[in-house]
Amino acid sequence: MSSAKKNMTAKTEPAGSQKLWGGRFAEATASSVEAFTASVHYDSRLYKYDIAGSRAHATMLREQNILSQEELDAILGGLDAIEGEIDRGEFEFKRELEDVHMNIEKALVDKIGSAGAKLHSGRSRNDQIALDLKMYLRDECDRFDLLLTEIQKASVALARKYLGAIMPGYTHLQRAQPVLISHHMLAYYEMFGRDRERILDCRKRIDVSPLGCAALAGSGLPIDRESTAGKLGFSGITANSMDTSGDRDFAVEFVSCCALIQNHLSRISEELVLWSSQEFNFVEIDDKFCTGSSIMPQKKNPDIPEIIRGKSGRVNGSLMSLLTLMKGLPLTYNRDLQEDKEPVFDTVDTVSASLAIMAELLGNLKFNTEIMDRATRKGFITATDLADYLVLKNVPFREAHAIVGKAVAFCLDKGCELEELSLEELQGFSQAIEEDVFSVLTVEGSVNSRMSAGGTATDRVKEAVEQAEQQLKRL
Ligand code: ARG
């Protein structure tokens, strides 16, 4: 499709008579207007869908006896030839023909004459563009599902590889409770799983054919919308021609799903930036995914996660563009809608590239397990476990919380950790504390006590890894 762009002409001979809609115009369009209104420099990306839609439409027109067999054959032959030319980069898209639809239709008429001029019977560019965009996004939904699956696989592979290794879990970016690295990575498996569900759900609403709604009111010709929908693999047809001609909900929804995907990518990126800093030193991002500084020779920068994090601003911006584009539009089609394509295309390119590179980066990521483990040994990370221990000894939780708070303050003063206190010292805070307390004060004991469903105990996480692997295998 990049070949389509390459062949764009910035300027050609005067228009007017050339225009497919030129009949009622006495004067040629000003070239400034042509430049301002053209969309072919970006919507040429849709040419395959435009041609597929035209094939289905023409075939249906034949079924309905609106075209003869000779006319249909000529149209199909012409469309094949045009598609080949575009594929090979030999087709010249012309700005004065505005958009992808009219460029292809004009080329068809030039090639096969009057049969080509019959193709547009019973349709309008308004349903045509909705069709092209829906078919394009339907394919993108399928591709995004695969890209998301790849990143899920990378997360689960890390969870499998590091099963058993412990790290601090954070709230407020303060060490909170010890968790398994695998548990942390499976959190992202879940997020990207929800993203897949959302994309596939969005696909259901995309998968309804708009073709045949024509300009806004439907067609006066005896067209068969079910037939074209079937030929193009749609699960059904839209119910109201006026809704259809001005509807871009599906595009807003797709970009909204993408904004959440990029948001998730941005969150994992933020963690990778933090974790790869000398302050954390939790991970090694492979050299081939980092860059250096032009001035500071010692630097190894986590540019990929930074750029991904940065790109989330851009995707959120596209979502805002689309929502704002739609908010005041009267029914039905308005030319404003032409402004939908660039944010959609940019979102597709940005999010798919980010997903692919993040999956690759995760595939090469190394955790510094010793350093991560060491980070759990400081900071009273088992304080909640001591409180839970007291609860099991029948101390009300609020009281237990206060007792442990005092013990922590004592340790801070003394410069030691909870498990370094003697039994007598601990009993100074509560008589409920007994010899068995020391097993709950260890980091391993803490992790493995969290057996509740969805918790970080090794057995639970092992099950979760296995389930995730099974799920991914079924795909
Ligand atoms: N390029 C237009 C778009 O993207 C195609 C539909 C134009 N329809 C029209 N009546 N001018 O929306």
CSV table of N, CA, C and O and ligand atoms in Angstrom, one decimal, residues 37 39 42-43 98-101 124-126 129 248 333-341, ligand 1:
chain,number,residue,atom,x,y,z
A,37,THR,N,-9.4,19.7,0.0
A,37,THR,CA,-10.5,18.7,0.2
A,37,THR,C,-10.0,17.3,0.0
A,37,THR,O,-10.7,16.3,0.4
A,39,SER,N,-8.4,13.6,0.0
A,39,SER,CA,-8.1,12.7,1.1
A,39,SER,C,-7.3,11.5,0.5
A,39,SER,O,-6.9,10.6,1.2
A,42,TYR,N,-4.1,9.8,1.9
A,42,TYR,CA,-4.1,8.9,3.0
A,42,TYR,C,-5.2,7.7,2.8
A,42,TYR,O,-5.0,6.6,3.2
A,43,ASP,N,-6.3,8.0,2.2
A,43,ASP,CA,-7.3,6.9,2.1
A,43,ASP,C,-7.0,5.9,1.0
A,43,ASP,O,-7.6,4.9,0.9
A,98,GLU,N,-9.9,13.5,-5.8
A,98,GLU,CA,-10.3,13.6,-4.4
A,98,GLU,C,-9.8,12.4,-3.5
A,98,GLU,O,-9.1,12.5,-2.6
A,99,ASP,N,-10.5,11.3,-3.8
A,99,ASP,CA,-10.3,10.2,-2.8
A,99,ASP,C,-10.1,8.8,-3.5
A,99,ASP,O,-10.1,8.8,-4.8
A,100,VAL,N,-9.9,7.8,-2.8
A,100,VAL,CA,-9.6,6.5,-3.3
A,100,VAL,C,-10.8,6.0,-4.2
A,100,VAL,O,-10.6,5.4,-5.2
A,101,HIS,N,-12.0,6.3,-3.7
A,101,HIS,CA,-13.1,5.8,-4.5
A,101,HIS,C,-13.2,6.3,-5.9
A,101,HIS,O,-13.4,5.6,-6.9
A,124,SER,N,-23.4,5.0,-2.8
A,124,SER,CA,-22.9,6.3,-2.8
A,124,SER,C,-21.5,6.2,-2.1
A,124,SER,O,-21.1,5.2,-1.5
A,125,ARG,N,-20.7,7.3,-2.2
A,125,ARG,CA,-19.4,7.2,-1.5
A,125,ARG,C,-19.6,7.2,0.0
A,125,ARG,O,-18.7,6.8,0.7
A,126,ASN,N,-20.8,7.6,0.4
A,126,ASN,CA,-21.0,7.6,1.8
A,126,ASN,C,-21.1,6.2,2.4
A,126,ASN,O,-20.5,6.0,3.5
A,129,ILE,N,-17.4,4.5,1.8
A,129,ILE,CA,-16.3,4.8,2.7
A,129,ILE,C,-16.5,4.1,4.0
A,129,ILE,O,-15.6,3.6,4.7
A,248,ARG,N,-19.9,6.7,13.0
A,248,ARG,CA,-18.5,6.3,13.1
A,248,ARG,C,-18.2,5.7,14.5
A,248,ARG,O,-17.1,5.7,15.0
A,333,TYR,N,-24.5,12.0,6.7
A,333,TYR,CA,-23.1,12.2,6.4
A,333,TYR,C,-22.8,13.7,6.3
A,333,TYR,O,-23.5,14.5,5.8
A,334,ASN,N,-21.6,14.0,6.9
A,334,ASN,CA,-21.1,15.4,6.7
A,334,ASN,C,-19.6,15.2,6.3
A,334,ASN,O,-19.0,14.2,6.8
A,335,ARG,N,-19.1,16.1,5.6
A,335,ARG,CA,-17.7,15.9,5.1
A,335,ARG,C,-16.7,15.9,6.2
A,335,ARG,O,-15.6,15.4,6.1
A,336,ASP,N,-17.1,16.5,7.4
A,336,ASP,CA,-16.3,16.4,8.5
A,336,ASP,C,-15.7,14.9,8.7
A,336,ASP,O,-14.6,14.7,9.2
A,337,LEU,N,-16.6,14.0,8.3
A,337,LEU,CA,-16.2,12.6,8.6
A,337,LEU,C,-15.0,12.1,7.9
A,337,LEU,O,-14.3,11.1,8.3
A,338,GLN,N,-14.6,12.9,6.9
A,338,GLN,CA,-13.3,12.5,6.2
A,338,GLN,C,-12.1,12.7,7.2
A,338,GLN,O,-11.1,12.1,7.0
A,339,GLU,N,-12.3,13.5,8.2
A,339,GLU,CA,-11.3,13.7,9.2
A,339,GLU,C,-11.1,12.5,10.2
A,339,GLU,O,-10.3,12.5,11.1
A,340,ASP,N,-11.9,11.5,10.0
A,340,ASP,CA,-11.7,10.3,10.9
A,340,ASP,C,-10.5,9.4,10.5
A,340,ASP,O,-10.0,8.7,11.4
A,341,LYS,N,-10.2,9.4,9.2
A,341,LYS,CA,-9.2,8.4,8.8
A,341,LYS,C,-7.8,8.6,9.4
A,341,LYS,O,-7.2,7.6,9.8
B,1,ARG,N1,-13.5,11.0,1.2
B,1,ARG,C1,-14.8,10.9,1.8
B,1,ARG,C2,-14.7,10.6,3.3
B,1,ARG,O1,-13.7,10.1,3.7
B,1,ARG,C3,-15.6,9.9,1.1
B,1,ARG,C4,-17.1,10.2,1.1
B,1,ARG,C5,-17.3,11.5,0.4
B,1,ARG,N2,-18.7,11.8,0.2
B,1,ARG,C6,-19.2,12.9,-0.2
B,1,ARG,N3,-20.5,13.0,-0.3
B,1,ARG,N4,-18.4,13.9,-0.5
B,1,ARG,O2,-15.6,10.7,4.1
